[in-house]
Coordinates of C-alpha atoms and ligand atoms in Angstrom, one line a residue:
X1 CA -28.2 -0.6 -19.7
X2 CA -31.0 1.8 -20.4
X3 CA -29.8 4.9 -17.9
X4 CA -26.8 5.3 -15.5
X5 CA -29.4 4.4 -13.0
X6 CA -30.2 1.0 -13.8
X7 CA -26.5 0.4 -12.6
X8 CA -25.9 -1.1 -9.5
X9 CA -23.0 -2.6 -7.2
X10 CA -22.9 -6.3 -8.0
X11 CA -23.7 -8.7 -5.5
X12 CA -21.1 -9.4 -3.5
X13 CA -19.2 -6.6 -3.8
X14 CA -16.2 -6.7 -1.4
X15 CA -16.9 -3.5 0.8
X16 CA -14.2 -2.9 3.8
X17 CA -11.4 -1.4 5.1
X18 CA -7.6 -1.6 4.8
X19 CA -4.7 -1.7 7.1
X20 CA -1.2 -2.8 7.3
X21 CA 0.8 -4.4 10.2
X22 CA 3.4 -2.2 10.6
X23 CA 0.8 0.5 11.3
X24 CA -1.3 -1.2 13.2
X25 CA -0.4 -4.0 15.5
X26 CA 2.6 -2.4 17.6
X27 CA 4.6 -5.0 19.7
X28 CA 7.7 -4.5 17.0
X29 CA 9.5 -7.0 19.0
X30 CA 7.5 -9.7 20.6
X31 CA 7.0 -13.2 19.9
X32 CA 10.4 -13.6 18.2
X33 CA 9.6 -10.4 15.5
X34 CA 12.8 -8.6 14.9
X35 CA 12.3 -4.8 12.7
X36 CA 11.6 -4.3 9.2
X37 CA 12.3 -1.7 7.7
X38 CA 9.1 0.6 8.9
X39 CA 10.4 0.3 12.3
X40 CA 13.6 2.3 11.6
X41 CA 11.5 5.0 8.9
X42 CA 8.6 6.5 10.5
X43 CA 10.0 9.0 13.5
X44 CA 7.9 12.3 13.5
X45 CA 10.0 15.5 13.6
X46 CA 12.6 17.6 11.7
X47 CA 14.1 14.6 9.2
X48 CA 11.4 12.3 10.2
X49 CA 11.9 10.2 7.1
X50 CA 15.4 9.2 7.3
X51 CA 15.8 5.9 8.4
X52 CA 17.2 5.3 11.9
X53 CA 20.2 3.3 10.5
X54 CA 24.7 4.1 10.7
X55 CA 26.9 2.6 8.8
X56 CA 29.1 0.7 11.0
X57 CA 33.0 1.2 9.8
X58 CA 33.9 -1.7 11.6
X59 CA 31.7 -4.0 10.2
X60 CA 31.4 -2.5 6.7
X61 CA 27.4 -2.3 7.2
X62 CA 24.6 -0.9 8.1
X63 CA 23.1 -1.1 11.6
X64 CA 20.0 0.2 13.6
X65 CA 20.7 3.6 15.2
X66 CA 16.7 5.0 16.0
X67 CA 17.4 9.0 16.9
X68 CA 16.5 9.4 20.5
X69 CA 14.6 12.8 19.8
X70 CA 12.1 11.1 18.0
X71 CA 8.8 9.2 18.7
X72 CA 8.6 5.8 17.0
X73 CA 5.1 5.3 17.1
X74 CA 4.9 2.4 15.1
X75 CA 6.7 0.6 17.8
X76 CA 3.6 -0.4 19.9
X77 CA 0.8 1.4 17.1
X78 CA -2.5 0.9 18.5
X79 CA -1.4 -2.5 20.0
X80 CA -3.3 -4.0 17.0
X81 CA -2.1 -7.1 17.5
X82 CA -3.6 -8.0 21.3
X83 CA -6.7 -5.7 20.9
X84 CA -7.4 -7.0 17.3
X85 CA -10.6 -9.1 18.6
X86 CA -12.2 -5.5 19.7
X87 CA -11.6 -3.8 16.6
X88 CA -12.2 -6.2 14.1
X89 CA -15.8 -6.3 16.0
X90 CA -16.4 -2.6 15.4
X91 CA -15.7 -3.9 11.2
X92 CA -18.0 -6.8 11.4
X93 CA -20.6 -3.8 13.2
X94 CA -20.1 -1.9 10.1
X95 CA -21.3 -4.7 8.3
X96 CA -17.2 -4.9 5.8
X97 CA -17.2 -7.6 3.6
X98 CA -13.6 -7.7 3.3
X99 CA -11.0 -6.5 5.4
X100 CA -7.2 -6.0 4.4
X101 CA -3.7 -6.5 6.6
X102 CA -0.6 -7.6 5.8
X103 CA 1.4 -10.3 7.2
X104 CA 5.1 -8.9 8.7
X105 CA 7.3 -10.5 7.2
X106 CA 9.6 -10.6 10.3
X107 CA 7.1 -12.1 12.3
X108 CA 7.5 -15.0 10.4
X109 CA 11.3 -14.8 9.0
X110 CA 12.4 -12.6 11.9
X111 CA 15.6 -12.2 10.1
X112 CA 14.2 -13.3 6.6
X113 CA 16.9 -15.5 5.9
X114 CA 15.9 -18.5 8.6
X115 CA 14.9 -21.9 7.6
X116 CA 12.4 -22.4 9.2
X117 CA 9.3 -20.2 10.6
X118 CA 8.4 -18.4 13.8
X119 CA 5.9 -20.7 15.0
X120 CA 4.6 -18.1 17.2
X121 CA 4.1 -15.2 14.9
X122 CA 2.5 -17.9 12.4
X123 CA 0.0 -18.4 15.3
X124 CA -1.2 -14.8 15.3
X125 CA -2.1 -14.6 11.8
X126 CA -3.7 -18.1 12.8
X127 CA -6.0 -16.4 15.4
X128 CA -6.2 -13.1 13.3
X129 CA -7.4 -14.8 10.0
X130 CA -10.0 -16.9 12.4
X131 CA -11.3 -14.3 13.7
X132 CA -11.5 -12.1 10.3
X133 CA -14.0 -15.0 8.7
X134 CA -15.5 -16.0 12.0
X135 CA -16.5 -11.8 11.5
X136 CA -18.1 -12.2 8.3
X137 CA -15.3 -10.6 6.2
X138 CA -13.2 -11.7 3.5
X139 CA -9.1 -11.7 4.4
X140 CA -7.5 -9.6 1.7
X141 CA -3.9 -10.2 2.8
X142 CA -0.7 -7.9 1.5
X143 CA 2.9 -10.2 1.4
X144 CA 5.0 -6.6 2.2
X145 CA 3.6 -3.7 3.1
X146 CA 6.4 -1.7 3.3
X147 CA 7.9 -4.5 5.3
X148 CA 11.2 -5.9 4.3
X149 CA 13.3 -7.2 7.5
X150 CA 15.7 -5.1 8.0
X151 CA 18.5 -7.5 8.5
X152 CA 18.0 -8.4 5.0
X153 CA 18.6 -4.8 4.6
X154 CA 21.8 -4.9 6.5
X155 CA 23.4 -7.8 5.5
X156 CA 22.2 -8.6 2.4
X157 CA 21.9 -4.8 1.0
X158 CA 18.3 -4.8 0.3
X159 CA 16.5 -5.7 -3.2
X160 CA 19.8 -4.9 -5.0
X161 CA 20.2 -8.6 -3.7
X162 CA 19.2 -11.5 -6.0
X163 CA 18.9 -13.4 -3.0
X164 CA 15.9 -11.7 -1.6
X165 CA 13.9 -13.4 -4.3
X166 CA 14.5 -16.9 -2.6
X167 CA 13.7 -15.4 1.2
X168 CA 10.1 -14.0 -0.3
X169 CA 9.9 -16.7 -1.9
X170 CA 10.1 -19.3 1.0
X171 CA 7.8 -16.5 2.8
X172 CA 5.5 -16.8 0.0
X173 CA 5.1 -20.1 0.2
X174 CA 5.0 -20.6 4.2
X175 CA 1.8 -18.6 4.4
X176 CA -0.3 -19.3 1.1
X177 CA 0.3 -23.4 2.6
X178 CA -1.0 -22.1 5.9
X179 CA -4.0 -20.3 5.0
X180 CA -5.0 -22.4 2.3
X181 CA -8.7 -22.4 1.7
X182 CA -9.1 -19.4 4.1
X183 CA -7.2 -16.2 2.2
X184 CA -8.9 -15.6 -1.2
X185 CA -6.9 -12.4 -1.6
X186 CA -3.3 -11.9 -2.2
X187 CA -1.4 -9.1 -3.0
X188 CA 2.2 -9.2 -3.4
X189 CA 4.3 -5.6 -2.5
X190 CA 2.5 -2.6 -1.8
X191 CA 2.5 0.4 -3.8
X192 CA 5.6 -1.7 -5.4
X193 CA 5.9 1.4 -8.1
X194 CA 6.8 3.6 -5.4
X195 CA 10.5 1.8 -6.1
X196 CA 11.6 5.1 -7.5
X197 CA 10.4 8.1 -5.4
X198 CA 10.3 5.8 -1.8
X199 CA 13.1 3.6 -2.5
X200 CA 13.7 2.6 0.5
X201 CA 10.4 1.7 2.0
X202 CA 8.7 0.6 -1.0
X203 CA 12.1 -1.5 -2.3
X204 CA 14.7 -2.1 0.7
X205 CA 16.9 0.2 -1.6
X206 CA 20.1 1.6 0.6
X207 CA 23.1 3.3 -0.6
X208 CA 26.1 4.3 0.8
X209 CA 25.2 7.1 2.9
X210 CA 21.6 7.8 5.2
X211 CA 19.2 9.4 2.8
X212 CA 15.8 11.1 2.8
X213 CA 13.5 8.2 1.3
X214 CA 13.3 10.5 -1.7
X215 CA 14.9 11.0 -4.9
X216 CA 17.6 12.2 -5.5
X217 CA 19.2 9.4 -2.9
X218 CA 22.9 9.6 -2.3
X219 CA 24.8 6.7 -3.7
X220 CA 22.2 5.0 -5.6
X221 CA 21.8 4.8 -9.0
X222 CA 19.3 4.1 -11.0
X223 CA 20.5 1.1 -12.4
X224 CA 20.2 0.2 -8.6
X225 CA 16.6 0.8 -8.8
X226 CA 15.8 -1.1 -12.0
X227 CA 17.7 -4.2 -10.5
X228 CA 15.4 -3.8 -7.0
X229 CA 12.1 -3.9 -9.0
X230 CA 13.5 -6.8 -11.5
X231 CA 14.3 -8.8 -8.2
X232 CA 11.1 -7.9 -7.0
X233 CA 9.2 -9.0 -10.5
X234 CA 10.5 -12.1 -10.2
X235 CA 9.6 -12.7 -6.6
X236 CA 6.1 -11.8 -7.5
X237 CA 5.8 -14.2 -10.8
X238 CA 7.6 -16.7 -7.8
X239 CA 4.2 -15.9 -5.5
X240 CA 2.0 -16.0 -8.6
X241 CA 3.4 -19.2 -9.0
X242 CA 3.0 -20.9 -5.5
X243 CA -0.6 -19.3 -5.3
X244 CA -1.3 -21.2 -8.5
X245 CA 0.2 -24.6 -7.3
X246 CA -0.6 -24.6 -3.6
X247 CA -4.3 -22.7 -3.5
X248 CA -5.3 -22.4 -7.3
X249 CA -8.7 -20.6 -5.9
X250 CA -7.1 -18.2 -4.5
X251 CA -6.1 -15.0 -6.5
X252 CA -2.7 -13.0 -6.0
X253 CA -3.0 -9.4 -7.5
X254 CA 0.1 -6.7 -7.5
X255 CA -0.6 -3.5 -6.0
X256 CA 0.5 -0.1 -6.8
X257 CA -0.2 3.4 -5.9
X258 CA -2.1 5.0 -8.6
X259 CA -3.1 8.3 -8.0
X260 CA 0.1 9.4 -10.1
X261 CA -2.5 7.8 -12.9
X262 CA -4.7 10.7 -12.6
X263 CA -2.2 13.0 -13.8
X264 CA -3.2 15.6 -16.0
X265 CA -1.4 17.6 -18.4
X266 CA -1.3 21.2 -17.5
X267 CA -2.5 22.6 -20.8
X268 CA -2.7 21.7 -24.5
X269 CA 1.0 22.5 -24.9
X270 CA 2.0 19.0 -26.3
X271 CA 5.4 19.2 -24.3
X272 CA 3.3 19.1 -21.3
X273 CA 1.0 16.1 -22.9
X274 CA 4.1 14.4 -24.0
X275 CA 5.8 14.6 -20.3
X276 CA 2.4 13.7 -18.6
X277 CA 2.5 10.3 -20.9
X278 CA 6.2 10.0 -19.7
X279 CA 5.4 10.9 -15.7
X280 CA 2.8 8.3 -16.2
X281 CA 4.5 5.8 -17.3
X282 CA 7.3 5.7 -14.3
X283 CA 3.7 3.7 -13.1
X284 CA 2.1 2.0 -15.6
X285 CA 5.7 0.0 -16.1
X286 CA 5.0 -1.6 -12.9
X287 CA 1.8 -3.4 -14.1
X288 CA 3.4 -3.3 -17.8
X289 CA 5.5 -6.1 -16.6
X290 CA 3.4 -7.6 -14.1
X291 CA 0.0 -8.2 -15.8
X292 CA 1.6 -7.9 -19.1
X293 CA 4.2 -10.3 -18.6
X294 CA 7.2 -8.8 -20.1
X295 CA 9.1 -5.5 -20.4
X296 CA 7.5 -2.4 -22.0
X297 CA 9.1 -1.4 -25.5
X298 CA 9.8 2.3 -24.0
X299 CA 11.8 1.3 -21.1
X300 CA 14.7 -0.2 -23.1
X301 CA 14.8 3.5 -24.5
X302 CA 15.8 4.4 -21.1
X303 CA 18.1 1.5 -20.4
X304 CA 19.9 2.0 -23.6
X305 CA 20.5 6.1 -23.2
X306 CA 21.2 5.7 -19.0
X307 CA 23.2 3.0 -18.4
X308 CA 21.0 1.2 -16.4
X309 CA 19.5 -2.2 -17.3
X310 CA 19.5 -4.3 -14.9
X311 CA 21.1 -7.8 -14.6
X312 CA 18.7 -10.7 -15.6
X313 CA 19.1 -14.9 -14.8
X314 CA 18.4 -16.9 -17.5
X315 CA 14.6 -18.1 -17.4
X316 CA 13.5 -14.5 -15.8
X317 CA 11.9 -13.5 -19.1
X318 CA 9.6 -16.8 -19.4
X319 CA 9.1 -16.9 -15.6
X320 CA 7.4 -13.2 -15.8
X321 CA 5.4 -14.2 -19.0
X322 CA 4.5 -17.5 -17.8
X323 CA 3.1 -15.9 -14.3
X324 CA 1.2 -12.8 -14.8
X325 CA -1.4 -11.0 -11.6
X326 CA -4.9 -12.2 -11.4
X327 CA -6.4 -8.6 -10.5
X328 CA -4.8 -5.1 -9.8
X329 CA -4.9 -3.9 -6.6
X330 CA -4.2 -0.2 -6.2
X331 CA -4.2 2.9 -3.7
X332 CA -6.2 6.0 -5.0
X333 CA -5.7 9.5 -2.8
X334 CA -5.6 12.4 -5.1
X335 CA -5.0 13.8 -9.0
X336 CA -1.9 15.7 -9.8
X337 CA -1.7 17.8 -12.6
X338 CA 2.0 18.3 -14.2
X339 CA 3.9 20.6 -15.8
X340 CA 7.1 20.8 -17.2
X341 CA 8.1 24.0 -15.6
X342 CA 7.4 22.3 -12.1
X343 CA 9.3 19.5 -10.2
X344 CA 6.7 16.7 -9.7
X345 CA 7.3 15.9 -5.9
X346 CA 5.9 13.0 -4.4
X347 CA 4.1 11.6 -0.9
X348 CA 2.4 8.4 0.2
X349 CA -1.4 10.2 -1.6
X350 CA 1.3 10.2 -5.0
X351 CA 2.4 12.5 -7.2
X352 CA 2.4 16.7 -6.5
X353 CA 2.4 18.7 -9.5
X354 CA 1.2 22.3 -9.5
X355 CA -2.2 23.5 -7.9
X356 CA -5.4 22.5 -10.0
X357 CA -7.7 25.3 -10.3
X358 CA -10.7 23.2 -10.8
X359 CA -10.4 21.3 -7.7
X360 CA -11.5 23.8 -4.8
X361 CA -11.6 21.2 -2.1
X362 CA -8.3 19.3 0.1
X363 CA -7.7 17.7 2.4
X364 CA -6.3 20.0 6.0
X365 CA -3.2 21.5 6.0
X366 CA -0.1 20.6 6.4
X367 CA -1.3 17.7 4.2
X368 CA -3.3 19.7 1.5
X369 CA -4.0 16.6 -0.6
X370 CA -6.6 17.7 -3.5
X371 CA -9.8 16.3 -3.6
X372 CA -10.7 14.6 -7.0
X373 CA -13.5 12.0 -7.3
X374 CA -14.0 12.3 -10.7
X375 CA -9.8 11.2 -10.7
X376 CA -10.8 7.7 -8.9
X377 CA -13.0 7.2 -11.9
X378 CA -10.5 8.2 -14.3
X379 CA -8.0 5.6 -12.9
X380 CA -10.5 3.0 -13.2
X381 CA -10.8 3.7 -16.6
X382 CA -7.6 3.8 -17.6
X383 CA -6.3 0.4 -16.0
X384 CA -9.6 -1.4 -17.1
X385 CA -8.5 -0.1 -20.9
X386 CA -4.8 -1.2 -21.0
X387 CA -5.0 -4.2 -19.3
X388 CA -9.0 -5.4 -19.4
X389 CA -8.3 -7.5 -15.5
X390 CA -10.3 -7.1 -12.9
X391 CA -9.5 -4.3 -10.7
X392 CA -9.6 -3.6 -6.2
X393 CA -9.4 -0.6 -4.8
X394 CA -7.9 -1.7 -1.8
X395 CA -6.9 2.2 -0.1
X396 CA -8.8 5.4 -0.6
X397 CA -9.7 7.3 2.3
X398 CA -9.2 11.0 3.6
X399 CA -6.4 11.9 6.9
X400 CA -8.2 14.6 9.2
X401 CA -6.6 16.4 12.1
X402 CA -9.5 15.5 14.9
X403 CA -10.4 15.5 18.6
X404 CA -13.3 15.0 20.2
X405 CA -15.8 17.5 21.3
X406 CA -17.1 18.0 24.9
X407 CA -19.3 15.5 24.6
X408 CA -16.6 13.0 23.6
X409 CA -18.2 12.7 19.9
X410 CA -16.2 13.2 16.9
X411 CA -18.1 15.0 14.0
X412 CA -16.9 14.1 10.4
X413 CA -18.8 15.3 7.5
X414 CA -15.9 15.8 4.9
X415 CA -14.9 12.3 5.7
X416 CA -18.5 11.0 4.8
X417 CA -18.8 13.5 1.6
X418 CA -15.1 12.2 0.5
X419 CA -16.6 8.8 0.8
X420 CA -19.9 9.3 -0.7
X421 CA -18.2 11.1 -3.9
X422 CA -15.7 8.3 -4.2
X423 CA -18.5 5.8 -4.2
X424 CA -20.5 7.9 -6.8
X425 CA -17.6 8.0 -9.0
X426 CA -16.8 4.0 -8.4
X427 CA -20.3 3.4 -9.5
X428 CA -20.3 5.5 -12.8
X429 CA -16.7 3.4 -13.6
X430 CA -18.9 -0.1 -13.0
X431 CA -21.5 1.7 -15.6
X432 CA -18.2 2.7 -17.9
X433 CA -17.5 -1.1 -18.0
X434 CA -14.9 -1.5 -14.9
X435 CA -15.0 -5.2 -13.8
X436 CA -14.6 -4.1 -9.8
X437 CA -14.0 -6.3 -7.0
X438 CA -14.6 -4.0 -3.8
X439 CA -14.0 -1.0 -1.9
X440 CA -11.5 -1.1 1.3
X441 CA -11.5 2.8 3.1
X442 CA -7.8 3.2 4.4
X443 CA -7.4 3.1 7.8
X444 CA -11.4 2.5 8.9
X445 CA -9.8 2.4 12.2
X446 CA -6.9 5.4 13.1
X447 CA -3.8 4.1 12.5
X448 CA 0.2 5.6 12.6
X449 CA 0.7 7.2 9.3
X450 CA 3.1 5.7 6.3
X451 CA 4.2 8.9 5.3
X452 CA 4.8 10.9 8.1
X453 CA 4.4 8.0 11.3
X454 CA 1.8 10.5 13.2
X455 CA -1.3 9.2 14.8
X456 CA -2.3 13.2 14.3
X457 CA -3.6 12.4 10.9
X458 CA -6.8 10.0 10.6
X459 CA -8.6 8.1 8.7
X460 CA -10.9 6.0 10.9
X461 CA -14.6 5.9 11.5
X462 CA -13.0 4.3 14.7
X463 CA -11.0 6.9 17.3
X464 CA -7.7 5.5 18.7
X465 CA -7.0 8.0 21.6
X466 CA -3.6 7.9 21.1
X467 CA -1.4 11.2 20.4
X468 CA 1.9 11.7 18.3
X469 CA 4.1 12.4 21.6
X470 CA 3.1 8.4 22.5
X471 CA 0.7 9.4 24.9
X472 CA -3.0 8.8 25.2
X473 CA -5.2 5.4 26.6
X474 CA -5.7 3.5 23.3
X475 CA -9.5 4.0 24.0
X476 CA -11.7 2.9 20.7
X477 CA -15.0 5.1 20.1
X478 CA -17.4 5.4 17.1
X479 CA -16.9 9.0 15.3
X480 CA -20.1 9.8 13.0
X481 CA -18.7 8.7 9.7
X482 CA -19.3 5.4 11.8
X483 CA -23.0 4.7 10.9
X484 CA -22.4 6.7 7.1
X485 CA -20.5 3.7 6.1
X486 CA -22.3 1.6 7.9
X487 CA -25.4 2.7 5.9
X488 CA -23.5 3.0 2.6
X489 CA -22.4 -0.7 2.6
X490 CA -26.1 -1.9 3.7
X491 CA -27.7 -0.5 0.9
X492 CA -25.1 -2.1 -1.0
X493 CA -23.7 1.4 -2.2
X494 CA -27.4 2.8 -3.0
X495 CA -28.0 5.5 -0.3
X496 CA -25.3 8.1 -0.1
Ligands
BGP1 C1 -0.3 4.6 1.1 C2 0.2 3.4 2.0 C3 -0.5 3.3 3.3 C4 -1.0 4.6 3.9 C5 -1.6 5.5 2.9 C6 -1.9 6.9 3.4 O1 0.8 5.0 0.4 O2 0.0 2.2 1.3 O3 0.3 2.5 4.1 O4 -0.6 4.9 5.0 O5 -0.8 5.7 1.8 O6 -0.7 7.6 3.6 P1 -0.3 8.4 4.9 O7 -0.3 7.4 6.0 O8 1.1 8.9 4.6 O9 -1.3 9.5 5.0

């Protein structure tokens, strides 16, 4: 290559968006669905992140108790899943190549421990996936996003459970045989190395009182954690696996939230290098085992001092080597810088260290998530160097505070600047040598929120008039960052 000009988006390239069902598609409980465990989390207000579960004295478990003050507007979303025809038009107008969901979990396995599946929640993803190639787009498809059934949660205590492996596994199986030929695209558990600072959501982890789905979490220990994501390896080499045996086109990545990659030490102090390389590697041990295929030396450091290696079947070992992730998926939001002065706090965008001076832009308060393009690039870098595998942005996007003007238009500039800086950035890591599937925006259309279950903070290029009290008509319309995209992905990344 003569000049970073001479660089171009391959042919190809898998432009899109991303979404997940459980913030999407609404009807929580038709067709057979029971709740996962997103259907209890995301209640906006005071404590909005505590799940809506009580321990039952009589029973000795858990059981659902949503709080009546709150709004659960995951519940019925943006009724995703009978206006999915509508929307998925507005993608195919955009001209996406790709476009990412997830398949709940507990529309298949209502429970997660059945036998056999729900016919009828098999026979939306039928229709959806149709309708998704019938559009011109790619299905990039996500086993768990976020989306454990609860009642595995409640009887079966979650990922702690060995026995979980065996229900994803059967899930696994159920819907890689079903959309054989027609899902290219797999990704096992989202943001899987969110295990430790989103236990619950990101690994069905429950202890024995209600806690924040933050650390520090009453009544788990860490040992608890370890054995959630070991259960949870395993269940992905299991996917790997099927996806090789059942569909051996087809590709099943891992995915993980990597903005906590572009952490940067707060100075040259080489405490604060030395705990950045630490912070950073409460991620990288995720893909460490996944795409590496065993554990990393430095954990069993930790194992050793803590107490806390978790319990392992014989064969585990050769089944993670044997069955490593085709690509690496990942979510990229923000940079963090750390310190080790400061707490390192964490959200769904990833980690929060102390301010960066060099970054001048964010994202609106209450949010504030820093702007860092040049971080997207970083992260590319970094996971192309340790583990040379092709890599998929699958969520990268900016949540704005909007309504529409008099006129009934929504005008979005930071939203198109975040993009076109992100794109810049992409295309200088493809120049760096980053073998790069595609580009899915998060939430192309307005979604409920992971983090915080508000519709008030957006992502789309699509409007969803719907408001975080419940109210509002569910009416769709263009905002401007509409045709941006649309111009960015038919110049194939060129005009920006
Ligand atoms: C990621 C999740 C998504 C998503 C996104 C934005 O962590 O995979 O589900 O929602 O973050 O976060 P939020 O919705 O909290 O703004």
């Amino acid at each position: 290559m003569d000049n970073k000009n001479s660089v171009k988006f391959p042919e190809g390239f898998l432009w899109g968006g991303a979404v997940a069902a459980n913030q999407c598609e609404g009807a929580w409980l038709e067709d057979g669905k029971l709740p996962n465990l997103t259907d209890v989390m995301v209640g906006i207000g005071a404590d909005g992140k505590t799940p809506g579960l009580a321990w039952d004295e009589e029973s000795g478990k858990w059981k659902m108790a949503l709080k009546e003050d709150k709004v659960y507007l995951s519940h019925d979303a943006i009724d995703f899943y009978h206006r999915y025809k509508e929307d998925l038009a507005y993608m195919k107008e955009m001209g996406f190549k790709a476009f990412r969901t997830s398949i709940s979990w507990a529309r298949i396995f209502p429970r997660g421990d059945e036998d056999t599946p729900n016919e009828k929640g098999l026979e939306f993803y039928d229709h959806l996936i149709d309708e998704i190639i019938a559009d011109g787009m790619e299905p990039v498809i996500t086993l768990s996003h976020y989306e454990t059934p609860l009642y595995l949660i409640t009887e079966y205590g979650g990922w702690t459970n060995r026995k979980l492996v065996g229900f994803f596994e059967k899930f696994a199986r159920t819907v890689i045989e079903r959309y054989k030929g027609k899902v290219k695209y797999w990704m096992t558990f989202n943001e899987i190395n969110n295990a430790f600072k989103l236990s619950f959501a990101a690994a069905g982890v429950i202890g024995k009182h209600p806690h924040k789905d933050s650390l520090p979490l009453d009544g788990v220990t860490k040992k608890d954690i370890y054995q959630a994501c070991h259960n949870m390896f395993v269940a992905n080499s299991l996917a790997v696996k099927a996806c090789r045996e059942i569909d051996p086109q087809a590709k099943m990545g891992v995915m993980c939230s990597f903005s906590t990659i572009a952490t940067y030490p707060l100075n040259c102090d080489p405490e604060n290098a030395f705990g950045t390389l630490e912070f950073k590697r409460v991620s990288w041990f995720f893909t460490d085992v996944m795409c590496r295929g065993h554990y990393p030396a430095y954990v069993y450091r930790i194992w050793r001092e803590e107490d806390c290696e978790p319990e392992m079947e014989p064969g585990d070992k050769e089944l993670l080597a044997a069955y490593t992730n085709d690509y690496i998926g990942f979510s990229y939001y923000r940079s963090a810088v750390y310190s080790k002065e400061a707490s390192m706090g964490a959200d769904t965008g990833g980690a929060q260290g102390v301010h960066n001076p060099y970054l001048t832009k964010s994202s609106p308060a209450p949010w504030s998530w820093p702007i860092d393009a040049k971080g997207f690039r970083y992260v590319c870098n970094e996971l192309t160097d340790r583990y040379e595998l092709p890599i998929f942005p699958v969520e990268n996007g900016i949540g704005l505070d909007e309504q529409p003007d008099e006129n009934g238009r929504i005008h979005d500039p930071e939203r198109c600047e975040y993009l076109a800086d992100h794109v810049r950035e992409m295309k200088e890591a493809i120049a760096d040598g980053c073998d790069i599937m595609g580009y899915l925006w998060w939430g192309p259309i307005d979604i409920v929120s992971a983090g915080t279950g508000e519709m008030k903070k957006r992502y789309g290029f699509v409007y969803v008039d719907r408001h975080n009290d419940g109210s509002g008509t569910l009416k769709r319309s263009k905002k401007d960052s509409f045709e941006y995209y649309k111009k960015v992905i038919a110049s194939n990344g060129e005009e920006l």
